[in-house]
Amino acid sequence: MHPQQAEIPVMEVKLKLLGELESLGFPRARAVRALHHSGNTTVEAAVNWLVDHENDAEIDQMPLASDITEAIKTKEQELRDRVRINKREEEKKREREREKERIRAGKELLEAKRIAEENERQRLLAFRKAEKEEEKRAREKVLQKLELDKSERKRALGLPLTSQAVKPSAPIIQEKKLQNSLPVKSVKKADRMRECLRSLKHTYRGDNARVKRAYQTLLIYVGNVARSPDEEKYRKIRLSNPKFQERVGNLKGGIEFLELCGFERSEGNDFLVFPREKVDIELLNSADSLLKSAITNPFFGLLEHVRED
């Protein structure tokens, strides 16, 4: 068997410094060892090392040399590659987070839209229901009035009267049951609101355009608060505003209707303000339905006129 050869060490050196040492006449083996052991700093440090170790046994043994500059460059490139990879991973992570945020915001927007559509649907149903009930009550009162007039004419002519009394129809009975099932406070306020609108229409019955404009203006005020209760600008009305006075403020029942909805006079009576904590969406929806019925239903207020007659 051949004796095992000693492993030749690999020493890292700067080729530029190695060339300078060789130009001074030092053998490559000694120059490589001197640079390696002196830390590859300067030619002077390498020369000093050679002076101190010129009698070493392995001083002339040729080691394997590698360029330390290239090693450093390789490591720097590896670091740059690693930084680039980390940066790319971080960007991907941020993009995933942004995508999650977009999805979450999209879901919230869809949910808010669904809720708004559902509220609008409920408002529309309540409006249609109130409109139909108003028409039924108006027709019933008209029929009662006609029956009474018929009886009076028979009495005046000396004709026999029938003993059948005019009975209210089933829808009115159902309406009374429905009213009894509602909260007392809401029913009373709704009745007072209806009375305000009826009084306004009766007072200005010769000026239908003015009445309709007042109803439409009140509908805007109520609708704005119902749709955006957190918007302060919708919950504050300047009483001295000329347009407000012309359309609502100077009309009997106009300001009272807004106060029933929740508006309050501020100190000094300069404004009508609607405190955020007192916003009642259900009550505003009822007011909304009453106003729409008053605008579109030709029978609105007819019940009270018949009763007064």
Short mmCIF file of C-alpha atoms in Angstrom, two decimals:
data_model
loop_
_atom_site.label_atom_id
_atom_site.label_comp_id
_atom_site.label_asym_id
_atom_site.label_seq_id
_atom_site.Cartn_x
_atom_site.Cartn_y
_atom_site.Cartn_z
CA MET A 1 0.00 0.00 0.00
CA HIS A 2 1.19 3.50 -0.74
CA PRO A 3 1.63 5.78 2.20
CA GLN A 4 -1.21 8.35 2.48
CA GLN A 5 -0.16 11.72 1.07
CA ALA A 6 -0.62 14.79 3.25
CA GLU A 7 -3.57 16.95 2.25
CA ILE A 8 -2.47 20.14 0.54
CA PRO A 9 -4.14 23.18 2.12
CA VAL A 10 -6.09 25.68 0.06
CA MET A 11 -5.09 29.21 0.85
CA GLU A 12 -7.09 32.27 -0.19
CA VAL A 13 -5.04 35.22 -1.49
CA LYS A 14 -5.54 38.45 -3.37
CA LEU A 15 -4.01 37.99 -6.79
CA LYS A 16 -2.99 41.65 -7.02
CA LEU A 17 -0.93 41.44 -3.82
CA LEU A 18 0.50 38.08 -4.95
CA GLY A 19 1.72 39.67 -8.17
CA GLU A 20 3.39 42.50 -6.26
CA LEU A 21 5.24 40.06 -3.96
CA GLU A 22 6.40 37.99 -6.92
CA SER A 23 7.64 41.16 -8.63
CA LEU A 24 9.80 41.77 -5.57
CA GLY A 25 11.45 38.38 -6.13
CA PHE A 26 9.62 36.20 -3.58
CA PRO A 27 8.80 32.66 -4.74
CA ARG A 28 5.12 31.95 -5.32
CA ALA A 29 4.94 29.36 -2.51
CA ARG A 30 6.30 31.80 0.08
CA ALA A 31 4.23 34.71 -1.27
CA VAL A 32 1.01 32.68 -1.07
CA ARG A 33 1.71 31.60 2.54
CA ALA A 34 2.68 35.12 3.58
CA LEU A 35 -0.47 36.70 2.17
CA HIS A 36 -2.72 34.00 3.61
CA HIS A 37 -1.30 34.17 7.14
CA SER A 38 -1.03 37.97 7.20
CA GLY A 39 -4.69 38.34 6.31
CA ASN A 40 -4.30 39.62 2.73
CA THR A 41 -3.98 43.16 3.98
CA THR A 42 -0.80 44.73 2.55
CA VAL A 43 2.49 43.78 0.90
CA GLU A 44 4.38 45.12 3.95
CA ALA A 45 2.48 42.80 6.30
CA ALA A 46 3.25 39.83 4.06
CA VAL A 47 6.99 40.73 3.96
CA ASN A 48 7.09 41.00 7.74
CA TRP A 49 5.50 37.55 8.03
CA LEU A 50 8.14 36.09 5.70
CA VAL A 51 10.93 37.60 7.79
CA ASP A 52 9.49 36.03 10.92
CA HIS A 53 8.87 32.61 9.33
CA GLU A 54 11.69 32.18 6.80
CA ASN A 55 12.99 29.15 8.68
CA ASP A 56 9.66 27.30 8.78
CA ALA A 57 9.96 23.73 7.44
CA GLU A 58 7.02 24.04 5.02
CA ILE A 59 7.85 27.58 3.90
CA ASP A 60 8.67 26.42 0.37
CA GLN A 61 5.87 23.85 0.08
CA MET A 62 3.53 25.03 -2.65
CA PRO A 63 -0.12 25.29 -1.39
CA LEU A 64 -3.28 25.51 -3.47
CA ALA A 65 -4.26 29.14 -3.90
CA SER A 66 -7.64 30.69 -4.65
CA ASP A 67 -8.50 34.31 -5.34
CA ILE A 68 -10.13 35.73 -2.23
CA THR A 69 -11.48 38.64 -4.29
CA GLU A 70 -13.53 36.29 -6.42
CA ALA A 71 -14.80 34.53 -3.29
CA ILE A 72 -15.92 37.84 -1.85
CA LYS A 73 -17.64 38.76 -5.08
CA THR A 74 -19.37 35.39 -5.11
CA LYS A 75 -20.60 35.88 -1.55
CA GLU A 76 -21.78 39.39 -2.33
CA GLN A 77 -23.68 38.09 -5.35
CA GLU A 78 -25.24 35.39 -3.19
CA LEU A 79 -26.31 38.03 -0.70
CA ARG A 80 -27.78 40.19 -3.46
CA ASP A 81 -29.64 37.20 -4.84
CA ARG A 82 -30.95 36.36 -1.40
CA VAL A 83 -32.09 39.95 -0.83
CA ARG A 84 -33.80 40.00 -4.23
CA ILE A 85 -35.59 36.72 -3.48
CA ASN A 86 -36.68 37.96 -0.05
CA LYS A 87 -37.91 41.21 -1.58
CA ARG A 88 -39.88 39.29 -4.20
CA GLU A 89 -41.44 37.09 -1.50
CA GLU A 90 -42.36 40.13 0.58
CA GLU A 91 -43.97 41.78 -2.44
CA LYS A 92 -45.97 38.62 -3.14
CA LYS A 93 -47.07 38.55 0.49
CA ARG A 94 -48.14 42.20 0.38
CA GLU A 95 -50.01 41.58 -2.85
CA ARG A 96 -51.88 38.67 -1.24
CA GLU A 97 -52.79 40.92 1.68
CA ARG A 98 -54.00 43.64 -0.69
CA GLU A 99 -56.08 41.09 -2.57
CA LYS A 100 -57.63 39.90 0.70
CA GLU A 101 -58.41 43.51 1.60
CA ARG A 102 -60.01 44.11 -1.80
CA ILE A 103 -62.14 40.99 -1.38
CA ARG A 104 -63.17 42.04 2.14
CA ALA A 105 -64.03 45.58 1.01
CA GLY A 106 -65.99 44.14 -1.93
CA LYS A 107 -67.98 41.90 0.39
CA GLU A 108 -68.73 44.81 2.72
CA LEU A 109 -69.84 46.94 -0.22
CA LEU A 110 -72.14 44.20 -1.51
CA GLU A 111 -73.59 43.70 1.96
CA ALA A 112 -74.19 47.44 2.38
CA LYS A 113 -75.84 47.53 -1.05
CA ARG A 114 -78.03 44.55 -0.14
CA ILE A 115 -79.11 46.21 3.12
CA ALA A 116 -79.86 49.48 1.32
CA GLU A 117 -81.91 47.66 -1.32
CA GLU A 118 -83.78 45.72 1.36
CA ASN A 119 -84.54 48.94 3.26
CA GLU A 120 -85.76 50.57 0.06
CA ARG A 121 -87.90 47.53 -0.69
CA GLN A 122 -89.44 47.63 2.80
CA ARG A 123 -90.07 51.37 2.40
CA LEU A 124 -91.78 50.79 -0.91
CA LEU A 125 -93.92 48.00 0.50
CA ALA A 126 -94.93 50.16 3.45
CA PHE A 127 -95.77 53.02 1.10
CA ARG A 128 -97.91 50.82 -1.17
CA LYS A 129 -99.66 49.29 1.81
CA ALA A 130 -100.41 52.69 3.35
CA GLU A 131 -101.62 53.98 -0.02
CA LYS A 132 -104.01 51.06 -0.50
CA GLU A 133 -105.35 51.36 3.03
CA GLU A 134 -105.87 55.10 2.55
CA GLU A 135 -107.81 54.49 -0.63
CA LYS A 136 -109.96 51.82 1.04
CA ARG A 137 -110.77 54.07 3.97
CA ALA A 138 -111.58 56.95 1.62
CA ARG A 139 -113.91 54.83 -0.48
CA GLU A 140 -115.60 53.49 2.65
CA LYS A 141 -116.20 57.00 3.95
CA VAL A 142 -117.53 58.13 0.59
CA LEU A 143 -119.95 55.20 0.53
CA GLN A 144 -121.06 56.02 4.06
CA LYS A 145 -121.58 59.64 3.09
CA LEU A 146 -123.58 58.64 0.02
CA GLU A 147 -125.72 56.28 2.11
CA LEU A 148 -126.40 59.02 4.63
CA ASP A 149 -127.31 61.47 1.88
CA LYS A 150 -129.62 58.85 0.39
CA SER A 151 -131.35 58.37 3.75
CA GLU A 152 -131.75 62.12 4.20
CA ARG A 153 -133.35 62.45 0.75
CA LYS A 154 -135.78 59.61 1.52
CA ARG A 155 -136.67 61.21 4.82
CA ALA A 156 -137.25 64.55 3.13
CA LEU A 157 -139.48 62.89 0.52
CA GLY A 158 -141.34 60.88 3.14
CA LEU A 159 -140.16 57.57 1.74
CA PRO A 160 -139.66 54.56 4.04
CA LEU A 161 -136.15 54.12 5.41
CA THR A 162 -134.37 50.80 5.44
CA SER A 163 -133.27 49.51 8.82
CA GLN A 164 -129.92 48.38 7.55
CA ALA A 165 -127.11 50.38 9.03
CA VAL A 166 -124.01 51.09 7.10
CA LYS A 167 -121.35 48.78 8.39
CA PRO A 168 -117.66 49.29 7.93
CA SER A 169 -116.03 46.84 5.57
CA ALA A 170 -113.62 44.12 6.59
CA PRO A 171 -110.49 46.00 5.52
CA ILE A 172 -111.22 48.78 8.05
CA ILE A 173 -111.66 46.21 10.83
CA GLN A 174 -108.41 44.62 9.79
CA GLU A 175 -106.79 48.04 9.78
CA LYS A 176 -107.94 48.69 13.35
CA LYS A 177 -106.51 45.36 14.42
CA LEU A 178 -103.24 46.26 12.70
CA GLN A 179 -103.14 49.64 14.43
CA ASN A 180 -103.78 48.01 17.80
CA SER A 181 -100.82 45.70 17.24
CA LEU A 182 -98.42 48.61 16.55
CA PRO A 183 -96.58 50.50 19.32
CA VAL A 184 -98.83 53.19 20.78
CA LYS A 185 -96.17 55.89 20.41
CA SER A 186 -95.63 55.18 16.69
CA VAL A 187 -99.37 55.07 15.97
CA LYS A 188 -100.00 58.36 17.77
CA LYS A 189 -97.12 60.10 15.98
CA ALA A 190 -98.22 58.71 12.63
CA ASP A 191 -101.76 60.02 13.26
CA ARG A 192 -100.38 63.44 14.20
CA MET A 193 -98.20 63.46 11.09
CA ARG A 194 -101.21 62.59 8.96
CA GLU A 195 -103.16 65.40 10.63
CA CYS A 196 -100.35 67.88 9.85
CA LEU A 197 -100.39 66.92 6.17
CA ARG A 198 -104.18 66.95 6.05
CA SER A 199 -104.31 70.36 7.71
CA LEU A 200 -101.75 71.74 5.28
CA LYS A 201 -103.73 70.42 2.30
CA HIS A 202 -107.03 71.72 3.70
CA THR A 203 -105.61 75.18 4.53
CA TYR A 204 -104.13 75.67 1.05
CA ARG A 205 -106.70 73.63 -0.89
CA GLY A 206 -106.94 76.34 -3.49
CA ASP A 207 -103.22 76.09 -4.32
CA ASN A 208 -102.46 72.46 -5.15
CA ALA A 209 -99.03 73.29 -6.60
CA ARG A 210 -97.93 74.91 -3.35
CA VAL A 211 -99.18 71.96 -1.31
CA LYS A 212 -97.43 69.44 -3.56
CA ARG A 213 -94.17 71.42 -3.40
CA ALA A 214 -94.37 71.48 0.41
CA TYR A 215 -94.91 67.70 0.50
CA GLN A 216 -91.99 67.13 -1.86
CA THR A 217 -89.70 69.37 0.21
CA LEU A 218 -90.63 67.54 3.42
CA LEU A 219 -90.00 64.22 1.63
CA ILE A 220 -86.47 65.35 0.72
CA TYR A 221 -85.68 66.35 4.33
CA VAL A 222 -87.03 63.08 5.73
CA GLY A 223 -85.46 60.90 3.05
CA ASN A 224 -82.00 62.44 3.47
CA VAL A 225 -81.94 61.73 7.20
CA ALA A 226 -83.30 58.19 6.73
CA ARG A 227 -80.69 57.33 4.10
CA SER A 228 -77.71 59.12 5.72
CA PRO A 229 -78.37 59.55 9.45
CA ASP A 230 -74.67 60.20 10.18
CA GLU A 231 -74.49 63.21 7.82
CA GLU A 232 -74.83 66.30 10.01
CA LYS A 233 -75.72 68.55 7.05
CA TYR A 234 -78.95 66.56 6.55
CA ARG A 235 -79.86 66.91 10.22
CA LYS A 236 -79.70 70.72 10.36
CA ILE A 237 -82.07 73.25 8.73
CA ARG A 238 -81.62 77.03 8.91
CA LEU A 239 -85.02 78.47 9.77
CA SER A 240 -84.20 81.83 8.14
CA ASN A 241 -83.50 80.20 4.78
CA PRO A 242 -85.84 81.97 2.31
CA LYS A 243 -86.52 78.83 0.26
CA PHE A 244 -87.30 76.84 3.41
CA GLN A 245 -89.69 79.53 4.61
CA GLU A 246 -91.37 79.77 1.21
CA ARG A 247 -91.84 76.00 0.77
CA VAL A 248 -92.37 74.75 4.35
CA GLY A 249 -91.72 77.23 7.15
CA ASN A 250 -94.58 79.62 6.41
CA LEU A 251 -97.11 76.84 5.83
CA LYS A 252 -99.35 75.61 8.60
CA GLY A 253 -98.23 72.19 9.80
CA GLY A 254 -94.88 72.19 7.94
CA ILE A 255 -92.48 72.73 10.87
CA GLU A 256 -94.72 70.70 13.17
CA PHE A 257 -94.39 67.72 10.81
CA LEU A 258 -90.56 67.97 10.94
CA GLU A 259 -90.67 68.18 14.73
CA LEU A 260 -92.81 65.03 14.89
CA CYS A 261 -90.14 63.30 12.78
CA GLY A 262 -87.48 64.24 15.34
CA PHE A 263 -86.22 67.71 14.47
CA GLU A 264 -85.83 70.10 17.41
CA ARG A 265 -85.48 73.88 17.61
CA SER A 266 -81.98 74.97 18.59
CA GLU A 267 -81.22 77.60 21.20
CA GLY A 268 -82.21 80.94 19.76
CA ASN A 269 -84.59 79.29 17.27
CA ASP A 270 -82.05 79.73 14.46
CA PHE A 271 -82.06 76.11 13.33
CA LEU A 272 -84.02 72.90 13.31
CA VAL A 273 -81.60 70.16 14.37
CA PHE A 274 -82.06 66.39 14.46
CA PRO A 275 -79.92 64.78 17.24
CA ARG A 276 -78.18 61.68 15.90
CA GLU A 277 -79.13 59.57 18.92
CA LYS A 278 -82.82 60.34 18.37
CA VAL A 279 -82.98 59.18 14.75
CA ASP A 280 -85.79 56.60 14.47
CA ILE A 281 -85.58 54.92 11.06
CA GLU A 282 -88.94 53.17 11.49
CA LEU A 283 -90.66 56.47 12.25
CA LEU A 284 -88.92 58.17 9.31
CA ASN A 285 -90.06 55.35 7.02
CA SER A 286 -93.63 55.93 8.19
CA ALA A 287 -93.27 59.65 7.48
CA ASP A 288 -91.82 58.81 4.07
CA SER A 289 -94.82 56.60 3.26
CA LEU A 290 -97.31 59.25 4.43
CA LEU A 291 -95.68 61.93 2.27
CA LYS A 292 -95.58 59.72 -0.82
CA SER A 293 -99.24 58.83 -0.28
CA ALA A 294 -100.12 62.52 0.15
CA ILE A 295 -98.34 63.36 -3.13
CA THR A 296 -99.72 60.53 -5.28
CA ASN A 297 -103.03 59.53 -3.68
CA PRO A 298 -105.94 61.77 -4.76
CA PHE A 299 -108.03 60.46 -1.82
CA PHE A 300 -105.50 61.60 0.81
CA GLY A 301 -107.22 63.76 3.44
CA LEU A 302 -110.68 63.02 2.10
CA LEU A 303 -111.65 61.05 5.21
CA GLU A 304 -111.22 64.02 7.48
CA HIS A 305 -113.11 66.29 5.07
CA VAL A 306 -116.09 63.91 5.11
CA ARG A 307 -115.97 63.75 8.90
CA GLU A 308 -115.92 67.54 9.19
CA ASP A 309 -118.82 67.85 6.70
#
